[in-house]
Amino acid sequence: MKDLQQQLARQGYVAGDDLAMALHLAVTLGRPLLLEGAAGVGKTEIARALAAARETRLIRLQCYEGLDASHAIYEWNYQRQLLAIQAGRGEEDIFSRQYLLERPLLQAITQAMPPVLLIDEIDRADEEFEAYLLEILSDFQVTVPELGTIEATTRPIVILTANGTRDLSDALRRRCLYTHVDYPDRKTELAILNARHPGLEAKLAGQIVGFVQSLRKEELRKTPGIAEMLDFAAALAGLGLSDLTEDPAALSAALATLLKTEADRAAIPPEVAARLAGKAA
Amino acid sequence: MSRVTRFAARDPGPMARLSAFMDHLRSHGFQLGVSETATATSALLCLPTPEPGAVRSALRAVCAGNAEQAARFDALFDAFWMDAGRVRQKAVPTDRAADHTSSSRRDEGAEPAAGAGGIHAPDGHDGGEAESDGEGLLQAARNANLMKKDLRDLVSPDDIRQAEAIARRLGAALRDRRSRRRKAARRGSVLDFRRTIRRALQTGGAPLRLAMRRRPDRPVKIAALVDVSGSMLVYARPFLAFLAGLLRADDAADAYLFHTRLTRITEALRDEDPMRALNRTTLLADGIGGGSKIGGALQHFNRSYARRLVDGRTVVLILSDGYDTDPPEAIADALAELRRRGCRIVWLNPLKGWRGYEPVARGMAAALPHLDLFEAANTLDDLAALEQRLEAL
């Protein structure tokens, strides 16, 4: 588990103990891992880092409302089929593997090396798809009626993410290991910032993290996530600031990377921002 | 750091302890089966060193199923494994008939068996049983009523049965026609290539008969919030029956009671025995018939449950008279925020049935601009009559 934590750290991903343990179990037990948490806490990033750490492919399936089997698993290549029929080929021919378009789920189970399969925002897909997914996650095989059953050559490491658009079914939750990913504490967030922007001055980095952490405690419609914090740091570095309290105008300009609705901008006027920055310093 | 629990010498070993722990979690509402115990075992076996921190993380990953359980897990883990060095006498789970009522969606048929074995006596709440029912009270009261009102006095099994039928019809009336999935259909807007090709084989490759796909209807979810403050108590009977019926008829529905606080009663009302369901609800919604804080309750709903459960396919049904002690802006703000989730909001007000009623209660007036539908409802029959209005929504 410590190994995994270090491997992820080398990819620039700082994982807490709970998360590292859950990933370790997901890999060793071959169970899917369900990650839940607010937007912007780095759920998707985990899969990317894990794939990079294990030097394997990342196959991503972005879920959306109306996603169905033909987008997620496989589809026949109809144009080629039509041409083939007109060229006089029979049924045996046109329903063979060369006319099959592989979509992410089928791709994931037919790789030579176990890939990381990221099923992003599973809660956006409808319940019907969830049921279908369950079947694949438990058997790791896909049945194409015209072709027969395609068995998995490898078992992918499956990571599902959700941020609470709707309640997931108990069946899916029970099939998965579960980790709730929260906003990182001060120390972890500082480690993340240092990993991503190694050139940043220690003092400014501390201020940025302190500022963002106190901003998260305010009542905001969209709480800034880690990605926003990194953007904010990049913006400040771009503006050439070395101290948050030094230039209130620049600070309030850089806030555009953190506060993304009109109401939130109104909730944190420049004076409040300056006060928070003063406290963080 | 608390010390590790010691176990009685005669208990049969780590496996029994683990299964006792799973039982401990189950008794605190975790939904865990035998397969989870097996997973937990193999998870522990693949840990290099059995130190408490790693065991805690590993078991949390296996056992917790949602954010709330993950948050509670630490305390439960401590209580079982870190019990200050106390000796736990019996690690072997006993065979007791648990009344796990989870979210079993069984149909009716459970006759009101007087809540056999499941009567949870109200835990004597001492402390100023000041306010009485306050029936017919027309202004809102600020203080919570601490007197227990038993919902079973209000609602009879017949009511529930009747309400169930109505709830089914209303659910059907609210069907959403905006699904984005497509299903095979005789007539539709989009070509179903797969079927078309299959049929083309019969005609030598010429796609003569086209198969189509179209978007199917999809049911909406109903989230019902019922005001049970003093002023609403006279109408509580049909509304509670409606809630009970709704939850029995519709798996996706959600129910809340509010007075000065908001309580989610979905799980309690899903109890297979309708009378026991009401009993459980009574226990949850402590303070029925007291004051009302509609704005606060809605705000609380927005911050908590709505984030998870309300989306563009939800109809939020609010049953209240609009007499509120919170400032009227609170209601307006809360409703505006709720609307932003894309749901539709229906407010059923029993007073609207009165002749010459004007929505003059300040809260009600503030709420009006944010509502999709504002209707009267006094009785179950009124609710049934809403079918057409809802269909037009």
XYZ file of C-alpha atoms in Angstrom:
674
model
C 0.000 0.000 0.000
C 2.892 2.355 0.831
C 4.442 1.376 -2.501
C 1.303 2.406 -4.301
C 1.219 5.695 -2.392
C 4.785 6.412 -3.491
C 4.130 5.427 -7.087
C 1.179 7.804 -7.170
C 3.275 10.543 -5.566
C 5.772 10.150 -8.396
C 2.902 10.889 -10.806
C 2.174 14.054 -8.858
C -0.824 12.625 -7.043
C -0.914 12.886 -3.269
C -3.230 10.197 -1.915
C -4.298 9.999 1.724
C -4.069 6.734 3.670
C -7.712 5.794 3.266
C -7.664 6.371 -0.457
C -4.364 4.546 -0.962
C -5.703 1.574 0.980
C -8.887 1.494 -1.057
C -6.898 1.613 -4.314
C -4.586 -1.106 -3.053
C -7.563 -3.322 -2.230
C -9.219 -2.570 -5.556
C -6.077 -3.710 -7.351
C -5.393 -6.809 -5.236
C -8.960 -7.989 -4.787
C -10.004 -7.099 -8.323
C -13.040 -5.195 -7.085
C -14.359 -2.015 -8.661
C -13.791 1.099 -6.578
C -16.491 3.715 -6.230
C -15.232 7.210 -5.465
C -17.689 9.788 -4.275
C -17.112 13.376 -3.375
C -17.733 16.964 -4.348
C -16.683 18.210 -7.773
C -13.050 19.187 -7.957
C -11.504 16.942 -5.318
C -9.518 14.986 -7.889
C -11.590 11.852 -8.388
C -10.948 11.580 -12.105
C -7.302 12.416 -11.592
C -6.850 9.331 -9.421
C -7.540 7.038 -12.365
C -5.107 8.916 -14.565
C -2.376 8.758 -11.928
C -3.047 5.077 -11.249
C -2.800 4.229 -14.946
C 0.430 6.166 -15.256
C 1.867 4.582 -12.108
C 1.114 1.092 -13.387
C 2.198 2.017 -16.901
C -1.012 0.846 -18.433
C -3.739 2.293 -20.587
C -6.495 4.448 -19.219
C -9.833 3.763 -20.867
C -12.441 6.319 -19.999
C -16.174 6.143 -20.287
C -17.888 9.433 -19.613
C -21.457 8.813 -18.559
C -24.342 11.055 -19.507
C -28.076 10.862 -19.486
C -29.216 8.624 -22.329
C -25.956 6.669 -22.541
C -26.774 3.223 -23.849
C -25.118 -0.022 -24.751
C -24.246 1.048 -28.295
C -22.116 3.901 -26.938
C -20.645 2.099 -23.991
C -20.063 -1.474 -25.085
C -20.179 -2.154 -28.800
C -21.952 -1.264 -31.971
C -22.045 -2.807 -35.391
C -20.446 -0.858 -38.183
C -23.641 -0.398 -40.179
C -22.172 1.353 -43.167
C -19.681 -1.444 -43.779
C -22.393 -4.001 -43.175
C -24.635 -2.403 -45.784
C -21.827 -2.344 -48.300
C -20.971 -5.941 -47.549
C -24.560 -7.062 -47.971
C -24.748 -5.372 -51.322
C -21.477 -7.000 -52.301
C -23.306 -10.268 -51.756
C -21.898 -11.418 -48.417
C -24.139 -13.483 -46.198
C -25.229 -13.219 -42.600
C -22.299 -15.241 -41.290
C -19.916 -12.708 -42.712
C -21.390 -9.411 -41.734
C -21.858 -10.311 -38.109
C -18.197 -11.042 -37.453
C -15.604 -9.247 -35.359
C -14.364 -7.078 -38.213
C -17.725 -5.344 -38.409
C -17.843 -4.766 -34.680
C -16.946 -1.334 -33.299
C -15.521 -1.662 -29.824
C -16.653 0.908 -27.307
C -14.861 1.543 -23.989
C -16.285 -1.326 -21.943
C -15.539 -3.965 -24.565
C -12.129 -2.439 -25.201
C -11.327 -2.602 -21.520
C -11.817 -6.339 -21.239
C -9.992 -7.264 -24.432
C -6.619 -5.645 -23.765
C -3.364 -7.541 -23.478
C -2.489 -5.813 -20.216
C -5.070 -4.951 -17.535
C -5.981 -1.320 -18.188
C -7.533 1.153 -15.779
C -11.175 1.594 -16.712
C -12.580 4.902 -15.532
C -16.343 5.134 -15.532
C -16.784 8.812 -14.895
C -19.876 10.300 -13.287
C -21.832 7.073 -13.223
C -24.674 8.897 -11.488
C -25.398 10.799 -14.704
C -26.245 7.626 -16.585
C -29.725 6.228 -16.111
C -30.680 3.351 -13.878
C -31.035 1.029 -16.855
C -27.415 1.488 -17.776
C -26.356 0.954 -14.206
C -27.989 -2.467 -14.255
C -26.187 -3.333 -17.477
C -22.910 -2.185 -16.022
C -23.400 -4.375 -12.971
C -23.616 -7.414 -15.168
C -20.361 -6.596 -16.905
C -18.604 -5.782 -13.648
C -19.541 -9.097 -12.119
C -18.896 -11.443 -15.053
C -16.407 -9.510 -17.152
C -17.917 -10.819 -20.330
C -20.042 -9.273 -23.022
C -22.672 -11.131 -24.950
C -23.293 -10.031 -28.496
C -26.410 -11.855 -29.652
C -25.208 -12.268 -33.242
C -21.707 -13.283 -32.300
C -21.769 -15.061 -28.973
C -20.046 -14.287 -25.716
C -16.787 -12.386 -25.652
C -14.805 -13.393 -22.584
C -12.419 -11.016 -20.889
C -8.754 -11.548 -21.680
C -7.813 -9.357 -18.730
C -9.681 -7.901 -15.817
C -9.426 -4.143 -15.864
C -9.008 -2.120 -12.688
C -12.357 -0.386 -12.523
C -12.803 3.033 -10.973
C -16.221 4.633 -10.844
C -16.800 8.209 -9.834
C -19.981 9.885 -8.710
C -20.810 13.263 -7.305
C -24.337 12.765 -6.183
C -26.477 13.736 -9.174
C -28.738 10.928 -8.066
C -28.689 8.049 -5.624
C -26.895 4.981 -6.892
C -28.528 1.614 -6.464
C -27.629 -0.493 -3.453
C -26.660 -3.322 -5.784
C -23.957 -1.217 -7.400
C -22.732 0.090 -4.072
C -22.491 -3.404 -2.694
C -20.475 -4.636 -5.645
C -17.898 -1.884 -5.178
C -15.372 -0.837 -2.620
C -16.167 2.661 -1.495
C -14.220 5.750 -0.616
C -15.509 9.189 0.048
C -13.001 11.709 -1.254
C -13.076 14.959 0.665
C -11.349 18.270 0.173
C -7.764 17.725 1.309
C -6.536 19.109 4.618
C -4.016 21.914 4.677
C -0.951 19.701 4.726
C -2.090 17.465 1.878
C -3.177 20.388 -0.239
C 0.196 22.047 0.252
C 1.869 18.811 -0.838
C -0.339 18.759 -3.950
C 0.509 22.360 -4.760
C 4.216 21.697 -4.321
C 4.018 18.608 -6.499
C 2.282 20.508 -9.306
C 4.033 23.877 -9.089
C 7.470 23.008 -7.779
C 8.834 26.497 -8.476
C 6.444 28.309 -6.147
C 7.819 30.164 -3.137
C 7.067 28.433 0.145
C 5.499 31.537 1.664
C 3.137 32.188 -1.239
C 2.226 28.495 -1.464
C 1.270 28.506 2.207
C -0.820 31.628 1.699
C -2.600 30.225 -1.331
C -3.560 27.034 0.455
C -4.634 28.927 3.570
C -6.715 31.320 1.470
C -8.454 28.591 -0.503
C -9.102 26.548 2.625
C -10.756 29.490 4.363
C -12.702 30.286 1.199
C -14.154 26.763 1.306
C -15.636 27.527 4.702
C -17.622 30.446 3.290
C -21.110 29.751 2.030
C -20.552 29.432 -1.679
C -22.607 27.944 -4.423
C -19.586 26.324 -6.064
C -16.864 25.494 -3.594
C -13.488 25.779 -5.296
C -11.804 22.420 -5.818
C -8.192 21.401 -6.178
C -8.057 22.167 -9.876
C -9.289 25.686 -9.115
C -6.654 26.066 -6.436
C -3.947 25.097 -8.937
C -5.342 27.537 -11.509
C -5.361 30.220 -8.844
C -1.720 29.521 -8.029
C -0.814 29.627 -11.720
C -2.692 32.905 -12.126
C -0.896 34.500 -9.184
C 2.445 33.280 -10.465
C 1.566 34.699 -13.871
C 0.717 38.055 -12.299
C 4.113 38.001 -10.640
C 2.806 38.210 -7.086
C 4.977 37.007 -4.249
C 2.598 37.890 -1.429
C -1.187 37.633 -1.408
C -1.691 40.809 0.591
C 0.598 42.855 -1.635
C -1.852 43.837 -4.391
C -5.611 43.627 -3.648
C -6.536 44.453 -7.248
C -4.483 41.580 -8.650
C -5.873 39.274 -5.985
C -9.419 40.128 -6.911
C -8.603 39.594 -10.596
C -7.127 36.187 -9.815
C -10.279 35.294 -7.907
C -11.874 34.645 -11.300
C -10.186 31.247 -11.192
C -11.847 30.363 -7.877
C -15.313 31.917 -7.898
C -17.313 30.906 -10.888
C -20.815 32.155 -10.371
C -22.080 35.685 -10.158
C -23.575 35.107 -6.712
C -20.263 33.804 -5.405
C -18.420 36.806 -6.776
C -20.900 39.013 -4.986
C -20.536 37.017 -1.778
C -16.780 37.617 -1.674
C -16.176 41.315 -2.406
C -12.550 42.525 -2.614
C -12.553 43.622 1.050
C -13.539 40.157 2.240
C -10.945 38.614 -0.058
C -8.309 40.938 1.348
C -9.340 40.023 4.888
C -9.137 36.297 4.135
C -5.759 36.807 2.475
C -4.573 38.733 5.527
C -5.616 35.872 7.770
C -3.929 33.316 5.532
C -0.676 35.273 5.570
C -5.869 6.887 21.648
C -8.171 4.360 23.186
C -6.873 0.925 23.914
C -7.794 -2.129 21.924
C -10.753 -4.151 23.090
C -9.854 -7.415 24.732
C -11.907 -10.428 23.836
C -13.116 -13.182 26.092
C -10.784 -16.146 26.069
C -13.429 -18.592 24.961
C -14.386 -16.835 21.758
C -13.383 -18.844 18.715
C -10.956 -16.457 17.008
C -10.515 -13.600 14.554
C -13.077 -14.847 12.050
C -15.814 -14.834 14.668
C -14.750 -11.362 15.765
C -14.905 -10.081 12.249
C -18.357 -11.475 11.691
C -19.425 -10.052 15.039
C -18.147 -6.684 13.827
C -20.161 -7.021 10.629
C -23.187 -7.780 12.772
C -22.410 -4.703 14.838
C -22.394 -2.605 11.655
C -25.590 -4.212 10.448
C -27.350 -3.335 13.651
C -26.368 0.268 12.932
C -28.042 0.292 9.575
C -25.243 -0.806 7.248
C -26.464 -3.073 4.507
C -23.987 -5.886 4.495
C -24.417 -9.448 3.356
C -22.373 -12.584 3.629
C -20.385 -11.640 0.543
C -19.217 -8.430 2.236
C -17.915 -10.460 5.165
C -16.012 -12.615 2.684
C -14.593 -9.539 0.973
C -13.613 -8.060 4.312
C -11.798 -11.267 5.201
C -9.834 -11.345 1.975
C -9.108 -7.632 2.320
C -7.617 -8.205 5.762
C -5.653 -11.205 4.513
C -3.909 -9.138 1.875
C -2.698 -6.528 4.358
C 1.047 -6.901 4.934
C 0.880 -5.964 8.631
C -2.256 -6.050 10.754
C -1.845 -2.621 12.340
C -5.044 -0.836 13.413
C -4.823 2.100 10.992
C -4.592 -0.132 7.937
C -7.331 -2.427 9.197
C -9.561 0.564 9.755
C -8.999 1.912 6.212
C -9.446 -1.504 4.657
C -12.676 -2.268 6.481
C -13.990 1.191 5.747
C -13.427 0.699 2.022
C -15.301 -2.594 2.118
C -18.123 -1.825 4.525
C -19.141 1.770 3.986
C -21.491 2.293 1.066
C -22.077 6.026 1.079
C -20.731 9.241 2.486
C -22.861 9.131 5.594
C -21.781 5.604 6.462
C -18.161 6.440 5.778
C -18.424 9.288 8.289
C -20.049 7.110 10.941
C -17.651 4.246 10.412
C -14.894 5.574 12.672
C -17.100 5.771 15.734
C -18.498 2.293 15.140
C -15.031 0.885 14.583
C -13.803 2.447 17.811
C -16.787 1.187 19.734
C -16.120 -2.355 18.663
C -12.359 -2.695 18.429
C -11.063 0.142 20.588
C -13.289 -0.184 23.594
C -10.743 1.093 26.113
C -9.430 -2.351 26.850
C -12.787 -3.568 28.046
C -13.478 -7.277 27.635
C -16.103 -8.109 25.069
C -17.853 -11.167 26.355
C -19.605 -12.566 23.397
C -18.099 -12.181 19.966
C -20.247 -14.830 18.375
C -23.335 -13.290 16.849
C -26.538 -14.538 18.383
C -29.442 -15.642 16.330
C -31.911 -12.946 16.905
C -34.835 -12.164 14.674
C -33.723 -8.822 13.471
C -36.315 -6.519 12.092
C -34.169 -5.050 9.388
C -36.577 -3.064 7.452
C -34.075 -1.580 4.994
C -35.810 -0.318 1.932
C -37.733 -3.422 1.110
C -40.261 -2.543 -1.492
C -42.788 -5.195 -0.839
C -46.319 -4.575 -1.876
C -49.217 -4.231 0.463
C -50.824 -7.333 1.923
C -49.237 -6.845 5.280
C -52.266 -6.609 7.486
C -52.020 -4.207 10.371
C -50.802 -6.722 12.915
C -50.834 -4.107 15.635
C -47.141 -3.660 15.034
C -46.320 -6.945 16.678
C -42.845 -6.956 18.099
C -42.083 -3.603 16.661
C -43.724 -1.125 18.942
C -41.122 1.387 19.817
C -42.364 3.136 22.889
C -41.750 6.865 22.688
C -38.789 7.636 24.861
C -40.222 9.860 27.533
C -39.205 13.305 26.444
C -39.297 15.439 29.533
C -39.176 19.168 29.295
C -42.115 21.502 29.055
C -45.017 19.893 27.301
C -46.268 23.400 27.101
C -48.117 23.837 23.866
C -51.189 21.746 23.149
C -52.407 20.670 19.723
C -53.219 24.187 18.708
C -55.967 23.079 16.417
C -57.450 25.778 14.273
C -54.608 28.087 15.110
C -54.226 30.505 12.277
C -51.029 32.230 13.101
C -47.707 30.534 13.171
C -46.072 29.678 16.444
C -42.372 29.953 16.920
C -41.734 27.300 19.514
C -41.570 23.626 18.808
C -44.240 21.479 20.303
C -42.693 18.921 22.516
C -45.850 16.979 23.076
C -45.947 13.727 21.218
C -48.733 13.288 18.778
C -49.206 9.791 17.625
C -49.798 9.664 13.912
C -51.659 6.418 14.277
C -54.474 8.355 15.943
C -54.727 10.408 12.813
C -54.543 7.902 10.017
C -56.344 4.627 9.505
C -55.262 1.712 7.310
C -58.255 2.357 5.038
C -57.006 5.866 4.392
C -53.669 4.507 3.364
C -55.164 1.992 1.003
C -57.271 4.665 -0.629
C -54.316 7.019 -0.800
C -52.180 4.393 -2.389
C -54.487 4.162 -5.368
C -54.557 7.936 -5.700
C -50.811 8.176 -5.425
C -50.434 5.628 -8.221
C -52.670 7.677 -10.482
C -50.873 10.898 -9.687
C -47.571 9.223 -10.354
C -48.826 8.174 -13.762
C -50.074 11.683 -14.486
C -46.626 13.074 -13.792
C -44.840 10.905 -16.299
C -42.049 12.761 -17.978
C -41.843 12.744 -21.717
C -38.358 14.065 -22.021
C -36.260 10.928 -21.706
C -33.110 10.969 -23.771
C -32.778 7.257 -24.185
C -34.261 5.720 -27.242
C -36.065 2.464 -27.501
C -37.216 0.465 -30.441
C -40.675 1.520 -31.503
C -42.933 1.104 -34.466
C -42.939 4.810 -35.104
C -40.191 7.127 -34.082
C -37.872 9.878 -35.128
C -34.591 8.044 -35.435
C -33.586 5.050 -37.487
C -32.727 1.851 -35.627
C -29.782 0.730 -37.743
C -29.317 -2.593 -36.070
C -32.828 -3.811 -36.710
C -32.895 -2.288 -40.168
C -29.797 -4.211 -41.198
C -31.202 -7.414 -39.725
C -34.376 -6.994 -41.744
C -32.395 -6.059 -44.840
C -30.898 -9.531 -44.812
C -34.313 -10.973 -45.577
C -34.678 -8.771 -48.633
C -31.287 -9.493 -50.099
C -29.552 -6.500 -48.616
C -31.977 -3.791 -49.597
C -33.185 -2.000 -46.491
C -36.862 -1.996 -47.452
C -38.443 -2.094 -44.037
C -37.078 0.520 -41.695
C -37.023 0.085 -37.948
C -37.305 3.181 -35.809
C -36.418 4.286 -32.313
C -37.999 6.863 -30.119
C -37.792 8.262 -26.654
C -39.877 6.404 -24.124
C -41.845 8.047 -21.337
C -40.121 8.081 -18.069
C -41.628 8.485 -14.614
C -40.647 11.429 -12.489
C -39.647 11.242 -8.886
C -41.855 12.885 -6.327
C -40.422 14.499 -3.233
C -43.225 15.436 -0.872
C -42.731 17.854 1.999
C -45.590 17.977 4.447
C -46.091 20.731 6.979
C -47.219 19.257 10.297
C -47.172 22.409 12.374
C -50.082 23.276 14.637
C -52.018 25.188 12.012
C -51.861 22.266 9.628
C -52.826 19.549 12.062
C -56.463 19.418 11.016
C -55.370 18.562 7.499
C -52.654 16.178 8.542
C -54.833 13.120 8.127
C -55.321 13.149 4.354
C -51.810 14.358 3.739
C -50.117 11.748 5.868
C -52.255 9.048 4.362
C -51.246 10.386 0.980
C -47.570 10.222 1.917
C -47.882 6.700 3.203
C -49.746 5.678 0.068
C -47.332 7.471 -2.200
C -44.308 5.732 -0.780
C -45.972 2.367 -1.024
C -47.006 2.927 -4.611
C -43.843 4.530 -5.917
C -40.345 3.257 -5.270
C -38.664 6.478 -6.234
C -40.740 8.809 -4.086
C -39.326 10.607 -1.128
C -41.101 12.063 1.891
C -40.331 14.649 4.531
C -42.175 16.195 7.420
C -41.448 19.649 8.674
C -42.528 21.928 11.459
C -39.648 23.793 13.053
C -37.294 21.157 11.666
C -37.242 18.975 8.606
C -37.123 15.194 8.947
C -36.797 12.635 6.229
C -39.319 9.888 6.787
C -38.911 7.914 3.577
C -37.288 4.909 5.199
C -39.730 4.831 8.093
C -42.781 5.032 5.868
C -41.545 2.207 3.676
C -42.030 -0.193 6.561
C -44.047 -3.114 5.272
C -46.585 -2.773 8.043
C -48.420 0.507 7.389
C -49.279 1.138 11.019
C -45.796 0.421 12.231
C -44.568 2.785 9.532
C -46.628 5.554 11.056
C -45.339 4.677 14.475
C -41.757 4.962 13.329
C -42.603 8.244 11.673
C -44.056 9.577 14.901
C -40.806 8.839 16.651
C -38.777 10.579 13.972
C -40.893 13.679 13.629
C -40.767 14.684 17.210
C -42.595 17.956 17.706
C -45.635 17.510 15.511
C -48.254 20.182 15.910
C -45.856 22.874 17.056
C -44.620 25.972 15.346
C -43.541 26.269 11.759
C -40.411 27.491 10.075
C -41.101 26.843 6.426
C -38.225 28.936 5.127
C -35.734 27.277 7.439
C -37.022 23.816 6.671
C -36.808 24.400 2.915
C -33.355 25.872 3.265
C -32.287 22.796 5.202
C -33.799 20.622 2.476
C -31.792 22.487 -0.160
C -28.550 22.105 1.701
C -28.905 18.438 2.455
C -31.265 16.058 0.718
C -32.020 18.117 -2.360
C -28.371 18.071 -3.389
C -28.529 14.344 -3.707
C -32.081 13.595 -4.585
C -33.625 16.443 -6.515
C -32.869 16.826 -10.194
C -34.574 17.845 -13.381
C -36.911 14.872 -13.217
C -38.225 15.600 -9.760
C -41.492 17.158 -8.757
C -41.314 18.722 -5.332
C -44.710 18.651 -3.679
C -45.113 21.021 -0.747
C -48.207 20.620 1.401
C -48.506 23.612 3.651
C -50.706 26.582 4.522
C -47.851 29.030 4.269
C -48.118 30.389 7.799
C -44.535 30.861 8.730
C -42.479 32.499 11.451
C -39.415 32.899 9.291
C -39.163 36.079 7.229
C -40.979 35.652 3.891
C -37.734 36.239 1.973
C -36.453 32.979 3.436
C -39.174 31.033 1.633
C -38.623 32.917 -1.604
C -34.855 32.409 -1.507
C -35.150 28.740 -0.639
C -37.644 28.104 -3.430
C -35.547 30.010 -5.946
C -32.538 27.922 -5.021
C -34.559 24.743 -5.235
C -35.806 25.688 -8.677
C -32.303 26.055 -9.879
C -31.946 22.315 -9.547
C -34.338 22.019 -12.459
C -37.232 20.503 -10.559
C -40.863 21.497 -10.722
C -42.522 22.761 -7.576
C -46.153 22.176 -6.702
C -47.617 23.790 -3.610
C -50.860 22.395 -2.262
C -52.498 24.665 0.233
C -55.545 23.461 2.177
C -56.714 27.013 2.787
C -57.019 27.720 -0.897
C -60.168 25.627 -0.825
C -61.887 28.247 1.339
C -64.210 30.652 -0.343
C -62.651 34.027 -0.852
C -59.169 32.853 0.002
C -56.328 35.149 -0.949
C -52.720 34.107 -0.459
C -52.146 36.895 2.021
C -49.944 35.015 4.436
C -46.701 36.775 3.723
C -44.798 33.555 3.254
C -47.327 32.304 0.748
C -47.274 35.548 -1.204
C -43.496 35.418 -1.391
C -43.571 31.821 -2.562
C -46.066 32.300 -5.403
C -43.688 33.496 -8.138
C -41.572 30.391 -7.736
C -44.310 27.815 -8.057
C -45.267 25.800 -11.100
C -48.638 24.980 -9.657
C -50.571 26.315 -6.680
C -53.669 24.333 -5.824
C -56.129 23.609 -3.097
C -56.148 20.297 -1.338
C -58.117 19.432 1.761
C -59.002 15.809 1.421
C -57.892 12.717 -0.372
C -60.562 13.378 -2.986
C -59.057 16.771 -3.689
C -55.716 15.127 -4.222
C -57.257 12.665 -6.619
C -58.813 15.529 -8.550
C -55.389 17.034 -9.084
C -54.538 14.397 -11.631
C -55.468 16.497 -14.637
C -53.753 19.648 -13.424
C -50.574 17.710 -12.863
C -50.787 16.132 -16.260
C -50.811 19.588 -17.808
C -47.639 20.519 -15.999
